Tab-separated table of C-alpha atoms and ligand atoms in Angstrom:
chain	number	residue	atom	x	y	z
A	1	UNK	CA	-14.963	-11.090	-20.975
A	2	UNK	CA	-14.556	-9.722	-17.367
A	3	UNK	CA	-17.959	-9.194	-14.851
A	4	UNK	CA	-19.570	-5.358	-16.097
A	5	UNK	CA	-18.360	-2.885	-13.468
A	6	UNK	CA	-21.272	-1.780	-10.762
A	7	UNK	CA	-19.554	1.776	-9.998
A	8	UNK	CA	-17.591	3.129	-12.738
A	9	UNK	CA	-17.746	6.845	-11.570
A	10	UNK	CA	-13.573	6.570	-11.029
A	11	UNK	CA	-12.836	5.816	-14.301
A	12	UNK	CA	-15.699	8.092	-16.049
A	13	UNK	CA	-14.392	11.013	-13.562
A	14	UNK	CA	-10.911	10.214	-15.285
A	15	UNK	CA	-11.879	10.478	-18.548
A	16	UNK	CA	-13.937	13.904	-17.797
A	17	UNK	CA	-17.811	12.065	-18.437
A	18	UNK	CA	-20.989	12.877	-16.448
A	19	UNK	CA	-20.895	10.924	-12.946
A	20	UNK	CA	-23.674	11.265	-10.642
A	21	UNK	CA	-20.944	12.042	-7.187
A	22	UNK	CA	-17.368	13.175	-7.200
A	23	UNK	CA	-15.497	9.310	-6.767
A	24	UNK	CA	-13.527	9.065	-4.029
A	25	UNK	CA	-9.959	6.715	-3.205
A	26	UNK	CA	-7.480	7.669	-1.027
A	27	UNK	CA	-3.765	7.187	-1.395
A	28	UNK	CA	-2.194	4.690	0.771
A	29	UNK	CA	-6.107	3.468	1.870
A	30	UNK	CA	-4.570	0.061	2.438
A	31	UNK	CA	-2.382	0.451	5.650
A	32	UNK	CA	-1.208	0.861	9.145
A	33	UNK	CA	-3.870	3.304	10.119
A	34	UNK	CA	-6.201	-0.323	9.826
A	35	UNK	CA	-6.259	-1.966	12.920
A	36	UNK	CA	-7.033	-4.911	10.487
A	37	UNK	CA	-4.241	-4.496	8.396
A	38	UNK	CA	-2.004	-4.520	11.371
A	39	UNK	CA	-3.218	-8.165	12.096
A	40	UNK	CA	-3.259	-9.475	8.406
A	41	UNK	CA	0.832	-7.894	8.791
A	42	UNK	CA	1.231	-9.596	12.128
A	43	UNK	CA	0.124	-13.124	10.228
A	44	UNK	CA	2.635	-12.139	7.388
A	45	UNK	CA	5.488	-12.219	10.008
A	46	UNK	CA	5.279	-8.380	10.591
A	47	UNK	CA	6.787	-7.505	7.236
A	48	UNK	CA	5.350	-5.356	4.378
A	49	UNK	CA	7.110	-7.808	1.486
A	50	UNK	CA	5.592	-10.636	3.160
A	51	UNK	CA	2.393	-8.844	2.563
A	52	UNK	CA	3.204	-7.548	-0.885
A	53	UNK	CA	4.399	-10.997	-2.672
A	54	UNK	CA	2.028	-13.076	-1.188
A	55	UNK	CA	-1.066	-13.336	-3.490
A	56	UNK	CA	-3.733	-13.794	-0.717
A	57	UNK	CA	-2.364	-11.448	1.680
A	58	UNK	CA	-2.192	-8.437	-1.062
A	59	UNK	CA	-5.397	-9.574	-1.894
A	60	UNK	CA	-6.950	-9.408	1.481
A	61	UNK	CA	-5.425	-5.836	2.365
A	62	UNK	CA	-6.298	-4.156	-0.846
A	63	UNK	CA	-10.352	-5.185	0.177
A	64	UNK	CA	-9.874	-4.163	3.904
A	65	UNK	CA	-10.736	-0.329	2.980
A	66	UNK	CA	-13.295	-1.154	0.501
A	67	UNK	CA	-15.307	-3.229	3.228
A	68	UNK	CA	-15.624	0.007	5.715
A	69	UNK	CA	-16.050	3.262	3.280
A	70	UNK	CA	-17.425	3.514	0.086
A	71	UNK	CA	-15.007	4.026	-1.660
A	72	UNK	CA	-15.134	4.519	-5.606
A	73	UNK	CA	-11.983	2.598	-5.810
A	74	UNK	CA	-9.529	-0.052	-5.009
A	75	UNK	CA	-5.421	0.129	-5.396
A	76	UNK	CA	-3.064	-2.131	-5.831
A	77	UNK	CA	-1.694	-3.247	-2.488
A	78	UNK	CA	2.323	-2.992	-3.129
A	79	UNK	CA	4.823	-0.362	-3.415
A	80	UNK	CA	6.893	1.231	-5.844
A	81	UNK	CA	10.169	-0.241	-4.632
A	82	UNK	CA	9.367	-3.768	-5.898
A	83	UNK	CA	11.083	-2.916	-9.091
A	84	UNK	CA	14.332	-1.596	-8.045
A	85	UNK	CA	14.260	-4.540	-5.571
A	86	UNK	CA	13.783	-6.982	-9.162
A	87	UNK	CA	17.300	-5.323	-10.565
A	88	UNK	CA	18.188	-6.772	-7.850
A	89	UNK	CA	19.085	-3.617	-4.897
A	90	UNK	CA	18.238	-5.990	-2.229
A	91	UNK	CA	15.365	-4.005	-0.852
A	92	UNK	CA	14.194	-4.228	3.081
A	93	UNK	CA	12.135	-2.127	5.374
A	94	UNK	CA	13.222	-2.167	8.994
A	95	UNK	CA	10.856	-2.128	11.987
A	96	UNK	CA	10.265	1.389	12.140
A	97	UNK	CA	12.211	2.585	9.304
A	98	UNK	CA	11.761	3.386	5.818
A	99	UNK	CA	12.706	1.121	2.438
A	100	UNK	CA	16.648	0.382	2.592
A	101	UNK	CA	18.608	-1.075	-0.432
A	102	UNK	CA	21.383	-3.409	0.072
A	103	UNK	CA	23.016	-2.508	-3.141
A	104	UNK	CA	22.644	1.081	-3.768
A	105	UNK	CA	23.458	2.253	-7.319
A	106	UNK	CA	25.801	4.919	-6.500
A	107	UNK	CA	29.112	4.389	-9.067
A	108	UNK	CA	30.169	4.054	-12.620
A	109	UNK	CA	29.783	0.432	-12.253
A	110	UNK	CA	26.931	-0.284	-10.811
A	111	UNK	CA	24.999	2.157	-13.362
A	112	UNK	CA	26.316	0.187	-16.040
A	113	UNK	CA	25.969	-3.241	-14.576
A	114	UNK	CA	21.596	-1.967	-14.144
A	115	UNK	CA	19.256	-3.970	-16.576
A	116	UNK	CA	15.860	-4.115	-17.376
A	117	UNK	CA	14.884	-6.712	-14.655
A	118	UNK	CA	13.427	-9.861	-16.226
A	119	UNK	CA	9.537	-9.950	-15.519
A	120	UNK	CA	9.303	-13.034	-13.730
A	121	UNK	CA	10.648	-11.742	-10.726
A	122	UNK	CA	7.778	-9.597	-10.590
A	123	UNK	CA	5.115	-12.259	-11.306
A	124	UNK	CA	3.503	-11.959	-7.610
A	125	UNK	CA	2.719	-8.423	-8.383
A	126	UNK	CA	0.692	-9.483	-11.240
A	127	UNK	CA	-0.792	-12.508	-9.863
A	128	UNK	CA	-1.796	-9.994	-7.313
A	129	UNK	CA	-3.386	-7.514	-9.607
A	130	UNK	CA	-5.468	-10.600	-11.412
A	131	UNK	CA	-6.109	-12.258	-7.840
A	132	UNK	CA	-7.841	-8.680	-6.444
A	133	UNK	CA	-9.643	-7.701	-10.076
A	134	UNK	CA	-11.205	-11.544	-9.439
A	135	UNK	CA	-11.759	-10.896	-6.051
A	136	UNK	CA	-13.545	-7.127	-6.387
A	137	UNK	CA	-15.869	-9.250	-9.000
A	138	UNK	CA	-16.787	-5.871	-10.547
A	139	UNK	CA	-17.655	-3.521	-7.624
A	140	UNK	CA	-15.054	-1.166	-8.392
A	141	UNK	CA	-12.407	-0.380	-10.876
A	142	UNK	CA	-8.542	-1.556	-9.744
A	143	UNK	CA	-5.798	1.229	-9.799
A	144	UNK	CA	-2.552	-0.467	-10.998
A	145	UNK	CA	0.806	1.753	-10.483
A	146	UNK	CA	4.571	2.574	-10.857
A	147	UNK	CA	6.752	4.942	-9.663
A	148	UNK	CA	8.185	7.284	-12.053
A	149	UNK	CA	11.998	7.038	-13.253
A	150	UNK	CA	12.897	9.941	-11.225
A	151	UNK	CA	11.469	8.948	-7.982
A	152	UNK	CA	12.930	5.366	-8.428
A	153	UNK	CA	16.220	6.572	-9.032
A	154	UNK	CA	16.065	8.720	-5.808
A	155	UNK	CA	15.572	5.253	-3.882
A	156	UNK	CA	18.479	3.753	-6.298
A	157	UNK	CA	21.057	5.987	-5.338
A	158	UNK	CA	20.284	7.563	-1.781
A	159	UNK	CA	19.524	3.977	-0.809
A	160	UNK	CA	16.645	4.818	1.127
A	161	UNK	CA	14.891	7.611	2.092
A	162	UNK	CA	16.294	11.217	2.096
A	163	UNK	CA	15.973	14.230	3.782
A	164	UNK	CA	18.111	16.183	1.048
A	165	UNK	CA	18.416	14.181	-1.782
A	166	UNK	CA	22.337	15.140	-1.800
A	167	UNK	CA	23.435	11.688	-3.637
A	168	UNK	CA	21.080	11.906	-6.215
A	169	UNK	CA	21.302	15.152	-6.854
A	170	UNK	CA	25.294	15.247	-6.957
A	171	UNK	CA	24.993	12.742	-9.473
A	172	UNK	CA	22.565	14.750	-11.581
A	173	UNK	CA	24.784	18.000	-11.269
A	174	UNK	CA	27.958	16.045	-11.537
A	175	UNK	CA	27.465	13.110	-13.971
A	176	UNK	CA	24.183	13.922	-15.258
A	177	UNK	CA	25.503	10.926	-17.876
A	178	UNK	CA	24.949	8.322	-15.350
A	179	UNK	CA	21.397	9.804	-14.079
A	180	UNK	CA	20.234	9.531	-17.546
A	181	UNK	CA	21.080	5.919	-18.029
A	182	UNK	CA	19.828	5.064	-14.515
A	183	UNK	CA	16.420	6.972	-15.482
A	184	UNK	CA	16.393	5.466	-19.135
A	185	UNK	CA	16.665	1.629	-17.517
A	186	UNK	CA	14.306	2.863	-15.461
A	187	UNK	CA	11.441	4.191	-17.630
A	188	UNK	CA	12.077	1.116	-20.137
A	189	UNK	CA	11.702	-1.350	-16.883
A	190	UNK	CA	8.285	0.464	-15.687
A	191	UNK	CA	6.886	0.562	-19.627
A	192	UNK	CA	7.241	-3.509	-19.149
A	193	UNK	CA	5.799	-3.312	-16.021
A	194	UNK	CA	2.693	-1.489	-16.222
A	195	UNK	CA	1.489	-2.929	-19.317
A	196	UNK	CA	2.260	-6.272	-17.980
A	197	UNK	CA	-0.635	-5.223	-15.015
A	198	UNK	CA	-3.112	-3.880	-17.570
A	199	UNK	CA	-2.456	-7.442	-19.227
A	200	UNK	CA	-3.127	-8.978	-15.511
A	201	UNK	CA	-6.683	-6.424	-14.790
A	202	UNK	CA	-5.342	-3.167	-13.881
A	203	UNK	CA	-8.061	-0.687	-15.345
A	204	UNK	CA	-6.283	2.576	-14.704
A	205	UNK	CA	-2.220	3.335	-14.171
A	206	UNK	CA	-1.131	5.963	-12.023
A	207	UNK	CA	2.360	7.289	-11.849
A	208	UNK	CA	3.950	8.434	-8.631
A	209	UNK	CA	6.510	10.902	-9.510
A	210	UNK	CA	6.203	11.844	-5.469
A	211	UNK	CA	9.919	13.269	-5.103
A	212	UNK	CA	9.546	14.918	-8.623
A	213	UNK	CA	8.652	18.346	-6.409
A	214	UNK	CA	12.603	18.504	-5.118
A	215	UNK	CA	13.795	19.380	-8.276
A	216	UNK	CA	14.802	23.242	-9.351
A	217	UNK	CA	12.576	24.197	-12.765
A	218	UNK	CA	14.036	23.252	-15.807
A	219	UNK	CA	15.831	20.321	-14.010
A	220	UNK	CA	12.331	18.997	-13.586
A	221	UNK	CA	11.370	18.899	-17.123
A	222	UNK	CA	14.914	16.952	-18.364
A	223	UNK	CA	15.250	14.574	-15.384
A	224	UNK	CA	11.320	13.971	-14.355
A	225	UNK	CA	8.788	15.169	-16.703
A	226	UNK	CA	10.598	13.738	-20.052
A	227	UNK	CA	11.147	9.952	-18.811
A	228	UNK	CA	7.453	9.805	-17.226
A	229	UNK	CA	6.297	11.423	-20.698
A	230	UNK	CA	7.954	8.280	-21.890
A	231	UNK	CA	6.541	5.415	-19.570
A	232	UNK	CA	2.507	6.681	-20.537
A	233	UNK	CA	3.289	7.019	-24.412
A	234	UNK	CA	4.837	3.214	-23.823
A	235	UNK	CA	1.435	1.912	-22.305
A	236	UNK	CA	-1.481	0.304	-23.461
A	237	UNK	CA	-4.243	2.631	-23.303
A	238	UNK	CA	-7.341	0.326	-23.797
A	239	UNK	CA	-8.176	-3.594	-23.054
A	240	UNK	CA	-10.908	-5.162	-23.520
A	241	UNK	CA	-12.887	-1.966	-25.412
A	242	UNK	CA	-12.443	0.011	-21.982
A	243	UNK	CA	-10.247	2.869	-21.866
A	244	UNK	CA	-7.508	2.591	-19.485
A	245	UNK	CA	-6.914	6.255	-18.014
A	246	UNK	CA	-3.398	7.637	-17.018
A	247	UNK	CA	-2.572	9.926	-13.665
A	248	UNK	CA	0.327	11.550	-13.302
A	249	UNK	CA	1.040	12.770	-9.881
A	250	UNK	CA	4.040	15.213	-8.853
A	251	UNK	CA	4.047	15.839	-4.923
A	252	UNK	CA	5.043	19.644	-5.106
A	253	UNK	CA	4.581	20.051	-9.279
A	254	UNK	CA	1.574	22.755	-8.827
A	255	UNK	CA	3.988	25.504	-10.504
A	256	UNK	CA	4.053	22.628	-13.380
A	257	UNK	CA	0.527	22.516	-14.069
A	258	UNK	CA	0.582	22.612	-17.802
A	259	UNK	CA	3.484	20.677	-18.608
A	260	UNK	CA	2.175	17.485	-16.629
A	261	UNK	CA	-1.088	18.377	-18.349
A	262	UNK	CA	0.935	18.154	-21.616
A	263	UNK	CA	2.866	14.821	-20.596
A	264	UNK	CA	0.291	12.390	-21.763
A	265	UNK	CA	-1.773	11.669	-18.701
A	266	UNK	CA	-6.007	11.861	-18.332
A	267	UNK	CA	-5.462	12.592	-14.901
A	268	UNK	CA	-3.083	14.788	-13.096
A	269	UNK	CA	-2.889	14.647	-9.479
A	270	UNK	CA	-2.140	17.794	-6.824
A	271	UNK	CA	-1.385	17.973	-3.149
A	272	UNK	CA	-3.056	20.658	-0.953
A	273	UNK	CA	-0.750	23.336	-2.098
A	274	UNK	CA	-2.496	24.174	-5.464
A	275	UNK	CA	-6.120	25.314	-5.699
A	276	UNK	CA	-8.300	23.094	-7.809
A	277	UNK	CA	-10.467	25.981	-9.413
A	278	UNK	CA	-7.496	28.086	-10.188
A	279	UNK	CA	-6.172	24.586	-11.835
A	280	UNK	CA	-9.160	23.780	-13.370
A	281	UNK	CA	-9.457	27.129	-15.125
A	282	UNK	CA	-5.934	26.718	-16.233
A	283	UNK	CA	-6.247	22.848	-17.671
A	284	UNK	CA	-9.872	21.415	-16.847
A	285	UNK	CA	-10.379	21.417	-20.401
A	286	UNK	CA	-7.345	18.715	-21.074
A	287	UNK	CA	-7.136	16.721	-18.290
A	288	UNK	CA	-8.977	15.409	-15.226
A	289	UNK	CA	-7.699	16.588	-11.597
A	290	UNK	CA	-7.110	14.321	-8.634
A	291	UNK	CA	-6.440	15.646	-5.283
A	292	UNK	CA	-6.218	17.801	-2.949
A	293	UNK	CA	-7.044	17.556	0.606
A	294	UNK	CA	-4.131	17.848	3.302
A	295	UNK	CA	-4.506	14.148	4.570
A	296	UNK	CA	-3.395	16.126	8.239
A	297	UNK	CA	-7.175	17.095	8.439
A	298	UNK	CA	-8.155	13.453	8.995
A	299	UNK	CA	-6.670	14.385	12.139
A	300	UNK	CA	-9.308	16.790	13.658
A	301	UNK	CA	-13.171	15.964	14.171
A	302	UNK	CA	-15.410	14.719	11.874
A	303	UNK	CA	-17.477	17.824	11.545
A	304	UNK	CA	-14.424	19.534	10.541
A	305	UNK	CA	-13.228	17.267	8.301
A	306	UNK	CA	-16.683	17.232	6.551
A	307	UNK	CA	-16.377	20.775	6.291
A	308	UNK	CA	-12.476	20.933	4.478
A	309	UNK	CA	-13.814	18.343	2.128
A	310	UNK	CA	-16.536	20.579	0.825
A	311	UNK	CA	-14.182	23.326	0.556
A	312	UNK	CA	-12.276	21.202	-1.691
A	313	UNK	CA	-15.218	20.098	-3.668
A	314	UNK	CA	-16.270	23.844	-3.962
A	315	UNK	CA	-12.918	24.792	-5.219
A	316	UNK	CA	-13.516	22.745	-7.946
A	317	UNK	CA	-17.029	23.429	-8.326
A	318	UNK	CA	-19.787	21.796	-10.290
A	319	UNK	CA	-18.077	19.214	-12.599
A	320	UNK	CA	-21.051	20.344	-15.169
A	321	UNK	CA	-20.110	23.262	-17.636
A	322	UNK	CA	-22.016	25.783	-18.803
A	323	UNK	CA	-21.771	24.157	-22.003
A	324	UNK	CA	-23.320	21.204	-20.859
A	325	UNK	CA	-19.838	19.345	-20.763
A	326	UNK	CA	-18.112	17.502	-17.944
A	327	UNK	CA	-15.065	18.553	-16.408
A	328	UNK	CA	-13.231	15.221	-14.318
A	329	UNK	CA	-12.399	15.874	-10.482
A	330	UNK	CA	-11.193	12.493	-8.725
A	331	UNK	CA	-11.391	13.133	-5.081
A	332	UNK	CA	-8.458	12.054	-3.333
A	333	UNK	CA	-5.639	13.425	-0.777
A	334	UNK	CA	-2.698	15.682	-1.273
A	335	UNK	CA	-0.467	12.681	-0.676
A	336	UNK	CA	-0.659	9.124	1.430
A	337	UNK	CA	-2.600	8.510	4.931
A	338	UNK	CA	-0.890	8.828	7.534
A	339	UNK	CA	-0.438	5.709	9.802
A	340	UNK	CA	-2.139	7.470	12.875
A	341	UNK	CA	-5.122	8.303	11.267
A	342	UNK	CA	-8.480	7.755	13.274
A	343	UNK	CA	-10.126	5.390	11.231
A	344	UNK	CA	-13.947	6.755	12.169
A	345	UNK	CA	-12.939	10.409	10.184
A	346	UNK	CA	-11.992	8.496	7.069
A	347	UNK	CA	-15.843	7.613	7.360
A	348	UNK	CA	-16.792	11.104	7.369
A	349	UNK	CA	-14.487	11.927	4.800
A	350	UNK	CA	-16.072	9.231	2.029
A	351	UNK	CA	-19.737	10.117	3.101
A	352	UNK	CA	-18.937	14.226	2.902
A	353	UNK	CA	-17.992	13.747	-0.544
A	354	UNK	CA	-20.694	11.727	-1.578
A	355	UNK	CA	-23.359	13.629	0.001
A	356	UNK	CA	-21.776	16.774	-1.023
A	357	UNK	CA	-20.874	16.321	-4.395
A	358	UNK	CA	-24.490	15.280	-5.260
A	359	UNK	CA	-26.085	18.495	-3.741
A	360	UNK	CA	-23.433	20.170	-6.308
A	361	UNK	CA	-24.652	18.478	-8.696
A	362	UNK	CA	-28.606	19.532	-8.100
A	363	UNK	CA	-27.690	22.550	-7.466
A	364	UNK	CA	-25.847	23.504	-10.858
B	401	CP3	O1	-2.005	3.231	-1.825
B	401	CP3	C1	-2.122	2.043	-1.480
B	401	CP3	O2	-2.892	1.661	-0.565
B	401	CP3	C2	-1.394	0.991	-2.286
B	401	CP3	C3	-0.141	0.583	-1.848
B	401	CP3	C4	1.088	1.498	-1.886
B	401	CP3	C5	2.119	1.374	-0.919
B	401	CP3	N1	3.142	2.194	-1.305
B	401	CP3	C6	2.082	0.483	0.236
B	401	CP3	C7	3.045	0.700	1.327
B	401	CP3	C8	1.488	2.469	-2.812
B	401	CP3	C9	0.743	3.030	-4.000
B	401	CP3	C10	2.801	2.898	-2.428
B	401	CP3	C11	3.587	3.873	-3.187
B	401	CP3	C12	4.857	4.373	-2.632
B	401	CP3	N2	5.807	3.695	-1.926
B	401	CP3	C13	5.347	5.672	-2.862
B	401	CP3	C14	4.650	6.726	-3.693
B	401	CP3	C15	3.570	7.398	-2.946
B	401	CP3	C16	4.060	8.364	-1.911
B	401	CP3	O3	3.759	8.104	-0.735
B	401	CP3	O4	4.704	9.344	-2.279
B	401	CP3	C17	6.590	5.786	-2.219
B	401	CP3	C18	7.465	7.020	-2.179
B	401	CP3	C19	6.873	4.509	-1.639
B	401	CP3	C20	8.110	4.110	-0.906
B	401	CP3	C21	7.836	3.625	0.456
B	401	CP3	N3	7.172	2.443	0.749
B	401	CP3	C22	8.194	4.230	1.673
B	401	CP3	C23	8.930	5.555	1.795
B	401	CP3	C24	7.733	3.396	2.706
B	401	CP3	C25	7.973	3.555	4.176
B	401	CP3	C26	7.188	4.684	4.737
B	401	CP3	C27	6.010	4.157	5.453
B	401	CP3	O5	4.910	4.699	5.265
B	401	CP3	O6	6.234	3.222	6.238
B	401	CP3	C28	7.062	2.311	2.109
B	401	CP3	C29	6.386	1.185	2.811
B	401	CP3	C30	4.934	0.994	2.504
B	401	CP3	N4	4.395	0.910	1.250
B	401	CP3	C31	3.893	0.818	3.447
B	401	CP3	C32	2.706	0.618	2.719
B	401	CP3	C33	1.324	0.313	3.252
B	401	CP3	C34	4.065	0.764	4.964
B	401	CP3	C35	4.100	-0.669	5.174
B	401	CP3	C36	4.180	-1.272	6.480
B	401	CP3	O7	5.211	-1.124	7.160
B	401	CP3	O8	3.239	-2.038	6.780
């Protein structure tokens, strides 16, 4: 049996139980904004898949945040790309750019030459995962993740990043026949791949449907919302007698509150655009919320950044019912860090929430 977990406040937020402080993670907290993780990438040959498929590197980085905040817990360090690149895209990131594929999957042929890829060509991802769950010897739960079908097959066909989405999007209008197969290879691939990192130690999924937002209503719930309904009802949901909770997250899927509250998740994730009491009141009782704070206010002092994460925490309010139930809120940002972020305010940040979220809690 694995080492007893020390803080388990994450994973009881998740699943809506009584924690004594509002846990705390931070997307992206493994990154360029570390003046450490710049040198462990420097030793890696300045490259973020030299990083991500080497066991002791990813293990390294994914600790680097845990070792200066208290943070409640730690993420996977690789990216959502590393599946595509398994079908074999050919995936790069150029100094300075974003993710490029060699092979983009833009035609008729391509779509139908796409397969499931086999799972050995992903084995440093779990190594990883069972590598940092040894390594965090208990102190904190470990966040495996995926992307979701959509937001893979945005990569897939634009072949990078895109301002418009116009590829992906002509395909959907045009050939919405060839989307569906892409995101059906897709969602099968990621089922595989996530419960292959609960096998490994991941003990909780998240799903980054981050481009899910771009989509008109109605074309969200047929292209987005159905296939990542399909990944969580294809995953393991408990290992080892521990519960492994689900989060959804849709950058720009406020207006979709209750249907990704309906998809299956524990957990659904919002950026800074949605209130979390007005959320709460809608679906507190279903589902845990992660989120929201604009990671741009890392940017200004640390008084003020103590200050927007209260307001956050009092949107949400005491976690404690009236009824003497728990409602679950995961602190975390609206979206990633951003690389130019002052390390010192991230310190603020974590302690704000901690010390805030307690006083909350005495006061309710
Ligand atoms: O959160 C973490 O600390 C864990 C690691 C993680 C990374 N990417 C590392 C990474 C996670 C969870 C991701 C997810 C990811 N990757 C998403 C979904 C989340 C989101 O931001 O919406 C997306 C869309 C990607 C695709 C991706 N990977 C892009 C667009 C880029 C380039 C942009 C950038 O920030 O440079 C990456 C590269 C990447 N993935 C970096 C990191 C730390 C930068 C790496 C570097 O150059 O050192």
């Amino acid at each position: 049996m694995p080492v007893p977990l020390r803080n388990d406040c994450f994973l009881r937020a998740c699943l809506r139980q009584a924690t004594p402080h509002t846990p705390v993670w931070l997307m992206r907290q493994a990154g360029r904004y570390l003046p450490e993780y710049r040198a462990t990438r420097e030793h890696a040959g300045n490259s973020f898949m030299g990083l991500a498929t080497n066991v002791q590197y990813a293990t390294e980085v994914t600790l680097q945040p845990l070792e200066r905040f208290a943070l409640d817990a730690a993420i996977l360090f690789s990216d959502i790309l590393t599946v595509p690149d398994a079908m074999g895209l050919g995936l790069s990131f150029g100094v300075g750019e974003g993710p490029r594929f060699a092979h983009p999957v833009r035609d008729e042929a391509a779509v139908a030459a796409l397969h499931v890829p086999d799972l050995g060509k992903l084995r440093y991802v779990f190594d990883a995962v069972a590598s940092i769950r040894r390594a965090l010897g208990g102190r904190v739960p470990l966040i495996g993740f995926s992307g979701s079908p959509w937001t893979l097959a945005c990569y897939m066909v634009e072949g990078g990043s895109s301002s418009d989405y116009r590829r992906v999007k002509t395909m959907l209008y045009a050939r919405p026949d060839l989307l569906h197969r892409i995101l059906d290879v897709n969602t099968r691939a990621l089922i595989a791949y996530l419960n292959a990192q609960v096998d490994a130690g991941a003990q909780a999924l998240m799903v980054f449907d981050s481009w899910g937002g771009v989509l008109a209503d109605g074309v969200f719930r047929r292209f987005s919302l159905d296939y990542t309904r399909r990944v969580l009802a294809g995953v393991q949901r408990e290992k080892d007698g521990q519960r492994i909770p689900l989060i959804v997250f849709t950058k720009g899927g406020g207006q979709w509150l209750q249907d990704l509250a309906g998809c299956g998740a524990d957990v659904v994730g919002l950026d800074w655009t949605t209130d979390l009491g007005r959320a709460r009141a809608l679906v507190g009782g279903q589902v845990a919320l992660q989120g929201n704070l604009d990671p741009m206010v890392l940017f200004a002092p640390p008084e003020a950044v103590a200050r927007e994460a209260v307001a956050v925490l009092d949107a949400f309010g005491p976690p404690r019912r009236a009824d003497g139930g728990w409602d679950g809120h995961v602190f975390n940002l609206g979206h990633g860090i951003n690389q130019h972020t002052p390390p010192e305010h991230v310190s603020a940040l974590v302690e704000a929430v901690h010390s805030h979220s307690r006083r909350l809690r005495q006061a309710s």
